[in-house]
Amino acid sequence: MTEKNVWEWICMKNNKLFTILLMVALLVFTTACTKDEPEETVSEPDQNETQQIVEENYADEEFLNDFVKALVARWGYKPDFEYEEGSSDHFNYFTELVQIERDILNKYRNEKFQDAGLAELCNSYLDGLDQQDEALSYLMNNYDAFSGLWRTARDQRAICIKAIYDEVSGFIVPAEHEYGLYHMLTAAYISQNSDQVYSLLNSAIKNGDYKLEGSVLSFSILNTTGFEFRDYPIYADLYDNGTYVYYGIFELNSWKPNEVCDFVFTLDPSIGFDTIEITVN
């Protein structure tokens, strides 16, 4: 190796050494600067801020309480006057019946329910009240239309009452209003099982198993359903040559499953008829 080559080799080595020393110096400097900076601390989040539970205000319980309250208020309202069917007094009385419940239950039209089924029953019941209000517009000018619409809406309300009564424990009304409750429960069952009930009630008439002595029509029927009929009027409609001429009423107090009920109707002996039909409306 010549002297020139030696110097070139030394310079090359010195350049590599210089580069290495420079890198080390930079590393030491960077580390020192980092140590001089205060260490950033991360505090734990406030548990109350991170674990806030948003509680929904559901109307279920309040509605059930007000539902019973509305029924009792309606059943407890008694006008201080007598009325004739289709009269203005009749209109005013039935309007008040509907409004009593609306005043208590209208606020639940847009409320949130935890139980979706209960929400549907609430809306259906309020719709039944709306339908009864609509029916009243016919009361004084088309009584047949009023009667049909009113009864249909009554059945819709009754079905809601029965559904809630069957599902909710502790559904209790004061003793003086039990008639109203059982009347509506029976109306709901009849509405939902109309063909079966109609066939059962007319079975004795159809088979000729009845007695007609003077003005008294009587027959006995075994309750083959699983339902107890309570506090509901049963009608014996009389027809002559296809024309409706008269009806008798039997107030059914209680008719339990597998129990025989003796139905007795008092008729007008002066009315001639050739057909008997037992109905619930």
PDB file of C-alpha atoms in Angstrom:
ATOM      1  CA  MET A   1       0.000   0.000   0.000  1.00  0.00           C
ATOM      2  CA  THR A   2       1.425   3.392  -0.982  1.00  0.00           C
ATOM      3  CA  GLU A   3       1.512   6.362   1.337  1.00  0.00           C
ATOM      4  CA  LYS A   4      -1.288   7.986  -0.642  1.00  0.00           C
ATOM      5  CA  ASN A   5      -3.454   4.968  -0.313  1.00  0.00           C
ATOM      6  CA  VAL A   6      -2.775   4.846   3.426  1.00  0.00           C
ATOM      7  CA  TRP A   7      -3.949   8.415   3.880  1.00  0.00           C
ATOM      8  CA  GLU A   8      -7.063   7.752   1.840  1.00  0.00           C
ATOM      9  CA  TRP A   9      -7.833   4.702   3.987  1.00  0.00           C
ATOM     10  CA  ILE A  10      -7.318   6.697   7.207  1.00  0.00           C
ATOM     11  CA  CYS A  11      -9.556   9.504   5.961  1.00  0.00           C
ATOM     12  CA  MET A  12     -12.270   7.006   5.026  1.00  0.00           C
ATOM     13  CA  LYS A  13     -12.119   5.407   8.439  1.00  0.00           C
ATOM     14  CA  ASN A  14     -12.149   8.781  10.138  1.00  0.00           C
ATOM     15  CA  ASN A  15     -15.287   9.809   8.166  1.00  0.00           C
ATOM     16  CA  LYS A  16     -17.141   6.658   9.287  1.00  0.00           C
ATOM     17  CA  LEU A  17     -15.999   7.228  12.866  1.00  0.00           C
ATOM     18  CA  PHE A  18     -17.130  10.817  12.728  1.00  0.00           C
ATOM     19  CA  THR A  19     -20.547   9.793  11.423  1.00  0.00           C
ATOM     20  CA  ILE A  20     -20.945   7.269  14.230  1.00  0.00           C
ATOM     21  CA  LEU A  21     -19.876   9.780  16.886  1.00  0.00           C
ATOM     22  CA  LEU A  22     -22.319  12.348  15.491  1.00  0.00           C
ATOM     23  CA  MET A  23     -25.217   9.889  15.658  1.00  0.00           C
ATOM     24  CA  VAL A  24     -24.404   8.990  19.263  1.00  0.00           C
ATOM     25  CA  ALA A  25     -24.226  12.651  20.218  1.00  0.00           C
ATOM     26  CA  LEU A  26     -27.645  13.316  18.691  1.00  0.00           C
ATOM     27  CA  LEU A  27     -29.144  10.340  20.489  1.00  0.00           C
ATOM     28  CA  VAL A  28     -27.807  11.497  23.858  1.00  0.00           C
ATOM     29  CA  PHE A  29     -29.074  15.019  23.252  1.00  0.00           C
ATOM     30  CA  THR A  30     -32.550  13.830  22.253  1.00  0.00           C
ATOM     31  CA  THR A  31     -32.818  11.615  25.347  1.00  0.00           C
ATOM     32  CA  ALA A  32     -31.766  14.436  27.625  1.00  0.00           C
ATOM     33  CA  CYS A  33     -34.370  16.781  26.149  1.00  0.00           C
ATOM     34  CA  THR A  34     -37.069  14.207  26.538  1.00  0.00           C
ATOM     35  CA  LYS A  35     -36.237  13.695  30.216  1.00  0.00           C
ATOM     36  CA  ASP A  36     -36.404  17.421  30.821  1.00  0.00           C
ATOM     37  CA  GLU A  37     -40.013  17.601  29.567  1.00  0.00           C
ATOM     38  CA  PRO A  38     -42.673  16.920  32.232  1.00  0.00           C
ATOM     39  CA  GLU A  39     -44.355  13.573  31.771  1.00  0.00           C
ATOM     40  CA  GLU A  40     -47.980  13.892  30.664  1.00  0.00           C
ATOM     41  CA  THR A  41     -50.367  12.097  32.980  1.00  0.00           C
ATOM     42  CA  VAL A  42     -53.730  10.652  31.955  1.00  0.00           C
ATOM     43  CA  SER A  43     -56.297  10.816  34.726  1.00  0.00           C
ATOM     44  CA  GLU A  44     -58.978   8.186  35.125  1.00  0.00           C
ATOM     45  CA  PRO A  45     -62.365   9.380  33.809  1.00  0.00           C
ATOM     46  CA  ASP A  46     -65.026  10.221  36.323  1.00  0.00           C
ATOM     47  CA  GLN A  47     -67.190   7.138  36.791  1.00  0.00           C
ATOM     48  CA  ASN A  48     -70.297   9.285  36.985  1.00  0.00           C
ATOM     49  CA  GLU A  49     -69.466  10.826  33.613  1.00  0.00           C
ATOM     50  CA  THR A  50     -68.617   7.632  31.756  1.00  0.00           C
ATOM     51  CA  GLN A  51     -71.249   5.369  33.229  1.00  0.00           C
ATOM     52  CA  GLN A  52     -74.286   7.578  33.093  1.00  0.00           C
ATOM     53  CA  ILE A  53     -77.436   5.463  32.736  1.00  0.00           C
ATOM     54  CA  VAL A  54     -80.175   7.072  30.751  1.00  0.00           C
ATOM     55  CA  GLU A  55     -83.405   6.013  32.400  1.00  0.00           C
ATOM     56  CA  GLU A  56     -86.458   5.996  30.126  1.00  0.00           C
ATOM     57  CA  ASN A  57     -89.654   7.297  31.649  1.00  0.00           C
ATOM     58  CA  TYR A  58     -92.113   4.572  30.670  1.00  0.00           C
ATOM     59  CA  ALA A  59     -95.843   5.073  31.163  1.00  0.00           C
ATOM     60  CA  ASP A  60     -96.820   1.436  31.824  1.00  0.00           C
ATOM     61  CA  GLU A  61     -97.504   1.559  35.542  1.00  0.00           C
ATOM     62  CA  GLU A  62     -99.081   4.997  35.536  1.00  0.00           C
ATOM     63  CA  PHE A  63    -101.350   4.028  32.643  1.00  0.00           C
ATOM     64  CA  LEU A  64    -102.582   0.885  34.397  1.00  0.00           C
ATOM     65  CA  ASN A  65    -103.494   2.923  37.473  1.00  0.00           C
ATOM     66  CA  ASP A  66    -105.273   5.542  35.407  1.00  0.00           C
ATOM     67  CA  PHE A  67    -106.960   2.878  33.289  1.00  0.00           C
ATOM     68  CA  VAL A  68    -108.764   1.479  36.327  1.00  0.00           C
ATOM     69  CA  LYS A  69    -109.428   5.019  37.517  1.00  0.00           C
ATOM     70  CA  ALA A  70    -111.060   5.908  34.196  1.00  0.00           C
ATOM     71  CA  LEU A  71    -113.259   2.806  34.190  1.00  0.00           C
ATOM     72  CA  VAL A  72    -114.428   3.418  37.754  1.00  0.00           C
ATOM     73  CA  ALA A  73    -115.146   7.066  36.963  1.00  0.00           C
ATOM     74  CA  ARG A  74    -117.229   6.089  33.942  1.00  0.00           C
ATOM     75  CA  TRP A  75    -119.147   3.362  35.717  1.00  0.00           C
ATOM     76  CA  GLY A  76    -119.723   5.617  38.690  1.00  0.00           C
ATOM     77  CA  TYR A  77    -121.266   8.473  36.736  1.00  0.00           C
ATOM     78  CA  LYS A  78    -125.036   8.532  37.151  1.00  0.00           C
ATOM     79  CA  PRO A  79    -127.093  11.347  35.639  1.00  0.00           C
ATOM     80  CA  ASP A  80    -129.670  13.078  37.785  1.00  0.00           C
ATOM     81  CA  PHE A  81    -132.276  12.738  35.050  1.00  0.00           C
ATOM     82  CA  GLU A  82    -134.074  10.043  33.092  1.00  0.00           C
ATOM     83  CA  TYR A  83    -133.751   9.949  29.340  1.00  0.00           C
ATOM     84  CA  GLU A  84    -135.478   8.491  26.317  1.00  0.00           C
ATOM     85  CA  GLU A  85    -133.459   6.693  23.680  1.00  0.00           C
ATOM     86  CA  GLY A  86    -132.413   9.033  20.905  1.00  0.00           C
ATOM     87  CA  SER A  87    -133.119  12.163  22.948  1.00  0.00           C
ATOM     88  CA  SER A  88    -130.797  15.080  23.681  1.00  0.00           C
ATOM     89  CA  ASP A  89    -130.572  13.900  27.308  1.00  0.00           C
ATOM     90  CA  HIS A  90    -129.437  10.507  26.031  1.00  0.00           C
ATOM     91  CA  PHE A  91    -126.822  12.258  23.863  1.00  0.00           C
ATOM     92  CA  ASN A  92    -125.558  14.394  26.744  1.00  0.00           C
ATOM     93  CA  TYR A  93    -125.354  11.428  29.100  1.00  0.00           C
ATOM     94  CA  PHE A  94    -123.388   9.190  26.742  1.00  0.00           C
ATOM     95  CA  THR A  95    -121.153  12.084  25.670  1.00  0.00           C
ATOM     96  CA  GLU A  96    -120.207  12.581  29.305  1.00  0.00           C
ATOM     97  CA  LEU A  97    -119.436   8.866  29.699  1.00  0.00           C
ATOM     98  CA  VAL A  98    -116.929   9.019  26.849  1.00  0.00           C
ATOM     99  CA  GLN A  99    -115.418  12.322  27.927  1.00  0.00           C
ATOM    100  CA  ILE A 100    -114.855  11.130  31.498  1.00  0.00           C
ATOM    101  CA  GLU A 101    -112.463   8.465  30.253  1.00  0.00           C
ATOM    102  CA  ARG A 102    -110.861  10.685  27.642  1.00  0.00           C
ATOM    103  CA  ASP A 103    -110.018  13.320  30.244  1.00  0.00           C
ATOM    104  CA  ILE A 104    -107.998  10.736  32.160  1.00  0.00           C
ATOM    105  CA  LEU A 105    -106.478   8.685  29.331  1.00  0.00           C
ATOM    106  CA  ASN A 106    -105.869  11.111  26.459  1.00  0.00           C
ATOM    107  CA  LYS A 107    -102.382  11.971  27.758  1.00  0.00           C
ATOM    108  CA  TYR A 108    -101.216   8.421  26.937  1.00  0.00           C
ATOM    109  CA  ARG A 109    -101.736   8.776  23.174  1.00  0.00           C
ATOM    110  CA  ASN A 110     -98.066   9.651  22.619  1.00  0.00           C
ATOM    111  CA  GLU A 111     -96.443   8.171  25.712  1.00  0.00           C
ATOM    112  CA  LYS A 112     -93.646   5.579  25.662  1.00  0.00           C
ATOM    113  CA  PHE A 113     -94.419   2.091  26.973  1.00  0.00           C
ATOM    114  CA  GLN A 114     -91.913  -0.552  27.941  1.00  0.00           C
ATOM    115  CA  ASP A 115     -94.444  -3.266  27.093  1.00  0.00           C
ATOM    116  CA  ALA A 116     -95.255  -3.009  23.383  1.00  0.00           C
ATOM    117  CA  GLY A 117     -98.381  -5.127  23.868  1.00  0.00           C
ATOM    118  CA  LEU A 118     -99.697  -2.756  26.506  1.00  0.00           C
ATOM    119  CA  ALA A 119     -99.013   0.184  24.189  1.00  0.00           C
ATOM    120  CA  GLU A 120    -101.158  -1.472  21.498  1.00  0.00           C
ATOM    121  CA  LEU A 121    -103.977  -2.085  23.976  1.00  0.00           C
ATOM    122  CA  CYS A 122    -103.805   1.538  25.114  1.00  0.00           C
ATOM    123  CA  ASN A 123    -104.055   2.806  21.534  1.00  0.00           C
ATOM    124  CA  SER A 124    -106.851   0.359  20.708  1.00  0.00           C
ATOM    125  CA  TYR A 125    -108.825   1.408  23.783  1.00  0.00           C
ATOM    126  CA  LEU A 126    -108.447   5.102  22.961  1.00  0.00           C
ATOM    127  CA  ASP A 127    -109.538   4.307  19.410  1.00  0.00           C
ATOM    128  CA  GLY A 128    -112.641   2.633  20.867  1.00  0.00           C
ATOM    129  CA  LEU A 129    -113.442   5.824  22.753  1.00  0.00           C
ATOM    130  CA  ASP A 130    -112.967   7.816  19.538  1.00  0.00           C
ATOM    131  CA  GLN A 131    -115.363   5.470  17.739  1.00  0.00           C
ATOM    132  CA  GLN A 132    -117.976   5.874  20.463  1.00  0.00           C
ATOM    133  CA  ASP A 133    -117.623   9.634  20.149  1.00  0.00           C
ATOM    134  CA  GLU A 134    -118.187   9.304  16.403  1.00  0.00           C
ATOM    135  CA  ALA A 135    -121.206   7.052  17.003  1.00  0.00           C
ATOM    136  CA  LEU A 136    -122.826   9.785  19.080  1.00  0.00           C
ATOM    137  CA  SER A 137    -123.090  11.978  16.000  1.00  0.00           C
ATOM    138  CA  TYR A 138    -125.808   9.580  14.770  1.00  0.00           C
ATOM    139  CA  LEU A 139    -127.712   9.204  18.044  1.00  0.00           C
ATOM    140  CA  MET A 140    -130.458  11.757  17.393  1.00  0.00           C
ATOM    141  CA  ASN A 141    -130.887  11.273  13.636  1.00  0.00           C
ATOM    142  CA  ASN A 142    -130.063   7.628  12.858  1.00  0.00           C
ATOM    143  CA  TYR A 143    -130.431   5.507  15.965  1.00  0.00           C
ATOM    144  CA  ASP A 144    -129.763   2.180  14.251  1.00  0.00           C
ATOM    145  CA  ALA A 145    -126.445   3.496  12.919  1.00  0.00           C
ATOM    146  CA  PHE A 146    -125.585   4.839  16.362  1.00  0.00           C
ATOM    147  CA  SER A 147    -126.457   1.555  18.057  1.00  0.00           C
ATOM    148  CA  GLY A 148    -124.341  -0.542  15.704  1.00  0.00           C
ATOM    149  CA  LEU A 149    -121.288   1.732  15.873  1.00  0.00           C
ATOM    150  CA  TRP A 150    -121.568   2.157  19.630  1.00  0.00           C
ATOM    151  CA  ARG A 151    -121.791  -1.594  20.230  1.00  0.00           C
ATOM    152  CA  THR A 152    -118.818  -2.305  17.941  1.00  0.00           C
ATOM    153  CA  ALA A 153    -116.720   0.253  19.798  1.00  0.00           C
ATOM    154  CA  ARG A 154    -117.972  -1.156  23.124  1.00  0.00           C
ATOM    155  CA  ASP A 155    -116.748  -4.597  22.102  1.00  0.00           C
ATOM    156  CA  GLN A 156    -113.349  -3.197  21.131  1.00  0.00           C
ATOM    157  CA  ARG A 157    -113.020  -1.528  24.527  1.00  0.00           C
ATOM    158  CA  ALA A 158    -114.214  -4.709  26.227  1.00  0.00           C
ATOM    159  CA  ILE A 159    -111.560  -6.830  24.485  1.00  0.00           C
ATOM    160  CA  CYS A 160    -108.867  -4.418  25.705  1.00  0.00           C
ATOM    161  CA  ILE A 161    -110.237  -4.533  29.239  1.00  0.00           C
ATOM    162  CA  LYS A 162    -110.265  -8.336  29.247  1.00  0.00           C
ATOM    163  CA  ALA A 163    -106.732  -8.560  27.813  1.00  0.00           C
ATOM    164  CA  ILE A 164    -105.381  -6.259  30.520  1.00  0.00           C
ATOM    165  CA  TYR A 165    -107.448  -7.952  33.230  1.00  0.00           C
ATOM    166  CA  ASP A 166    -106.145 -11.400  32.219  1.00  0.00           C
ATOM    167  CA  GLU A 167    -102.500 -10.285  32.196  1.00  0.00           C
ATOM    168  CA  VAL A 168    -102.253  -7.861  35.106  1.00  0.00           C
ATOM    169  CA  SER A 169    -102.378  -9.188  38.635  1.00  0.00           C
ATOM    170  CA  GLY A 170    -104.147  -6.995  41.139  1.00  0.00           C
ATOM    171  CA  PHE A 171    -106.681  -5.596  38.640  1.00  0.00           C
ATOM    172  CA  ILE A 172    -109.301  -4.686  41.228  1.00  0.00           C
ATOM    173  CA  VAL A 173    -112.280  -2.358  41.127  1.00  0.00           C
ATOM    174  CA  PRO A 174    -114.501  -1.384  44.068  1.00  0.00           C
ATOM    175  CA  ALA A 175    -117.285  -3.847  44.807  1.00  0.00           C
ATOM    176  CA  GLU A 176    -119.965  -1.448  43.600  1.00  0.00           C
ATOM    177  CA  HIS A 177    -118.394  -1.474  40.134  1.00  0.00           C
ATOM    178  CA  GLU A 178    -117.825  -5.207  39.760  1.00  0.00           C
ATOM    179  CA  TYR A 179    -120.980  -5.433  37.667  1.00  0.00           C
ATOM    180  CA  GLY A 180    -119.433  -3.071  35.109  1.00  0.00           C
ATOM    181  CA  LEU A 181    -116.197  -5.054  35.049  1.00  0.00           C
ATOM    182  CA  TYR A 182    -117.776  -8.494  34.630  1.00  0.00           C
ATOM    183  CA  HIS A 183    -120.256  -7.143  32.109  1.00  0.00           C
ATOM    184  CA  MET A 184    -117.353  -5.959  29.929  1.00  0.00           C
ATOM    185  CA  LEU A 185    -115.373  -9.184  30.431  1.00  0.00           C
ATOM    186  CA  THR A 186    -118.392 -11.160  29.283  1.00  0.00           C
ATOM    187  CA  ALA A 187    -118.944  -8.807  26.344  1.00  0.00           C
ATOM    188  CA  ALA A 188    -115.334  -9.387  25.284  1.00  0.00           C
ATOM    189  CA  TYR A 189    -115.661 -13.170  25.436  1.00  0.00           C
ATOM    190  CA  ILE A 190    -118.931 -13.134  23.494  1.00  0.00           C
ATOM    191  CA  SER A 191    -117.426 -10.837  20.851  1.00  0.00           C
ATOM    192  CA  GLN A 192    -114.403 -13.100  20.405  1.00  0.00           C
ATOM    193  CA  ASN A 193    -116.483 -16.321  20.416  1.00  0.00           C
ATOM    194  CA  SER A 194    -119.752 -15.105  18.923  1.00  0.00           C
ATOM    195  CA  ASP A 195    -120.575 -18.184  16.828  1.00  0.00           C
ATOM    196  CA  GLN A 196    -119.937 -20.606  19.684  1.00  0.00           C
ATOM    197  CA  VAL A 197    -121.990 -18.563  22.163  1.00  0.00           C
ATOM    198  CA  TYR A 198    -124.871 -18.056  19.727  1.00  0.00           C
ATOM    199  CA  SER A 199    -125.020 -21.790  18.990  1.00  0.00           C
ATOM    200  CA  LEU A 200    -124.957 -22.648  22.687  1.00  0.00           C
ATOM    201  CA  LEU A 201    -127.690 -20.195  23.661  1.00  0.00           C
ATOM    202  CA  ASN A 202    -129.978 -21.350  20.860  1.00  0.00           C
ATOM    203  CA  SER A 203    -129.339 -25.069  21.306  1.00  0.00           C
ATOM    204  CA  ALA A 204    -132.429 -25.631  23.481  1.00  0.00           C
ATOM    205  CA  ILE A 205    -134.680 -23.657  21.140  1.00  0.00           C
ATOM    206  CA  LYS A 206    -133.312 -25.460  18.089  1.00  0.00           C
ATOM    207  CA  ASN A 207    -133.824 -28.877  19.690  1.00  0.00           C
ATOM    208  CA  GLY A 208    -137.262 -28.008  21.022  1.00  0.00           C
ATOM    209  CA  ASP A 209    -136.102 -28.434  24.628  1.00  0.00           C
ATOM    210  CA  TYR A 210    -138.017 -25.480  26.038  1.00  0.00           C
ATOM    211  CA  LYS A 211    -141.316 -24.733  27.713  1.00  0.00           C
ATOM    212  CA  LEU A 212    -143.754 -21.983  26.802  1.00  0.00           C
ATOM    213  CA  GLU A 213    -146.444 -21.714  29.420  1.00  0.00           C
ATOM    214  CA  GLY A 214    -148.609 -18.640  29.142  1.00  0.00           C
ATOM    215  CA  SER A 215    -146.222 -15.691  29.101  1.00  0.00           C
ATOM    216  CA  VAL A 216    -143.209 -17.616  30.433  1.00  0.00           C
ATOM    217  CA  LEU A 217    -140.522 -19.075  28.188  1.00  0.00           C
ATOM    218  CA  SER A 218    -138.012 -21.322  29.959  1.00  0.00           C
ATOM    219  CA  PHE A 219    -135.203 -23.745  29.113  1.00  0.00           C
ATOM    220  CA  SER A 220    -131.985 -25.072  30.640  1.00  0.00           C
ATOM    221  CA  ILE A 221    -128.489 -25.127  29.084  1.00  0.00           C
ATOM    222  CA  LEU A 222    -125.187 -26.620  30.202  1.00  0.00           C
ATOM    223  CA  ASN A 223    -122.248 -24.223  29.927  1.00  0.00           C
ATOM    224  CA  THR A 224    -119.797 -26.163  27.754  1.00  0.00           C
ATOM    225  CA  THR A 225    -117.358 -23.267  27.434  1.00  0.00           C
ATOM    226  CA  GLY A 226    -114.448 -22.633  29.768  1.00  0.00           C
ATOM    227  CA  PHE A 227    -115.707 -19.163  30.615  1.00  0.00           C
ATOM    228  CA  GLU A 228    -117.903 -17.834  33.402  1.00  0.00           C
ATOM    229  CA  PHE A 229    -120.576 -15.527  32.038  1.00  0.00           C
ATOM    230  CA  ARG A 230    -121.461 -12.822  34.548  1.00  0.00           C
ATOM    231  CA  ASP A 231    -123.748  -9.822  34.765  1.00  0.00           C
ATOM    232  CA  TYR A 232    -124.985  -9.842  31.211  1.00  0.00           C
ATOM    233  CA  PRO A 233    -128.486  -9.560  29.713  1.00  0.00           C
ATOM    234  CA  ILE A 234    -129.732 -12.322  27.414  1.00  0.00           C
ATOM    235  CA  TYR A 235    -132.592 -11.610  25.014  1.00  0.00           C
ATOM    236  CA  ALA A 236    -135.357 -13.778  23.586  1.00  0.00           C
ATOM    237  CA  ASP A 237    -136.260 -12.106  20.294  1.00  0.00           C
ATOM    238  CA  LEU A 238    -139.644 -13.005  18.842  1.00  0.00           C
ATOM    239  CA  TYR A 239    -140.470 -12.952  15.128  1.00  0.00           C
ATOM    240  CA  ASP A 240    -143.724 -13.394  13.262  1.00  0.00           C
ATOM    241  CA  ASN A 241    -143.427 -14.256   9.568  1.00  0.00           C
ATOM    242  CA  GLY A 242    -139.862 -12.962   9.619  1.00  0.00           C
ATOM    243  CA  THR A 243    -140.777  -9.674  11.272  1.00  0.00           C
ATOM    244  CA  TYR A 244    -139.356  -8.777  14.657  1.00  0.00           C
ATOM    245  CA  VAL A 245    -142.207  -8.168  17.088  1.00  0.00           C
ATOM    246  CA  TYR A 246    -140.978  -8.396  20.695  1.00  0.00           C
ATOM    247  CA  TYR A 247    -138.211  -9.373  23.067  1.00  0.00           C
ATOM    248  CA  GLY A 248    -137.908 -10.670  26.615  1.00  0.00           C
ATOM    249  CA  ILE A 249    -134.865 -10.198  28.873  1.00  0.00           C
ATOM    250  CA  PHE A 250    -133.131 -12.586  31.220  1.00  0.00           C
ATOM    251  CA  GLU A 251    -130.461 -11.072  33.497  1.00  0.00           C
ATOM    252  CA  LEU A 252    -127.642 -13.599  33.662  1.00  0.00           C
ATOM    253  CA  ASN A 253    -125.897 -13.173  37.006  1.00  0.00           C
ATOM    254  CA  SER A 254    -123.401 -16.038  36.885  1.00  0.00           C
ATOM    255  CA  TRP A 255    -123.033 -19.045  34.618  1.00  0.00           C
ATOM    256  CA  LYS A 256    -119.938 -21.050  35.386  1.00  0.00           C
ATOM    257  CA  PRO A 257    -118.320 -23.698  33.167  1.00  0.00           C
ATOM    258  CA  ASN A 258    -120.026 -27.118  33.391  1.00  0.00           C
ATOM    259  CA  GLU A 259    -122.947 -25.534  35.211  1.00  0.00           C
ATOM    260  CA  VAL A 260    -126.586 -25.707  34.101  1.00  0.00           C
ATOM    261  CA  CYS A 261    -128.409 -22.387  33.937  1.00  0.00           C
ATOM    262  CA  ASP A 262    -132.188 -22.097  33.929  1.00  0.00           C
ATOM    263  CA  PHE A 263    -133.176 -19.315  31.548  1.00  0.00           C
ATOM    264  CA  VAL A 264    -136.588 -17.737  32.171  1.00  0.00           C
ATOM    265  CA  PHE A 265    -138.129 -15.007  30.007  1.00  0.00           C
ATOM    266  CA  THR A 266    -141.405 -13.207  30.599  1.00  0.00           C
ATOM    267  CA  LEU A 267    -143.143 -12.463  27.323  1.00  0.00           C
ATOM    268  CA  ASP A 268    -146.233 -10.547  26.312  1.00  0.00           C
ATOM    269  CA  PRO A 269    -148.962 -13.178  25.816  1.00  0.00           C
ATOM    270  CA  SER A 270    -150.829 -10.892  23.438  1.00  0.00           C
ATOM    271  CA  ILE A 271    -147.950 -10.980  20.943  1.00  0.00           C
ATOM    272  CA  GLY A 272    -148.219 -13.640  18.270  1.00  0.00           C
ATOM    273  CA  PHE A 273    -144.978 -15.157  17.028  1.00  0.00           C
ATOM    274  CA  ASP A 274    -143.662 -18.204  15.257  1.00  0.00           C
ATOM    275  CA  THR A 275    -139.902 -17.953  15.796  1.00  0.00           C
ATOM    276  CA  ILE A 276    -137.701 -17.506  18.865  1.00  0.00           C
ATOM    277  CA  GLU A 277    -134.072 -16.401  18.674  1.00  0.00           C
ATOM    278  CA  ILE A 278    -131.822 -16.048  21.711  1.00  0.00           C
ATOM    279  CA  THR A 279    -129.357 -13.160  21.353  1.00  0.00           C
ATOM    280  CA  VAL A 280    -126.960 -11.087  23.423  1.00  0.00           C
ATOM    281  CA  ASN A 281    -127.618  -7.694  21.769  1.00  0.00           C
TER     282      ASN A 281
END
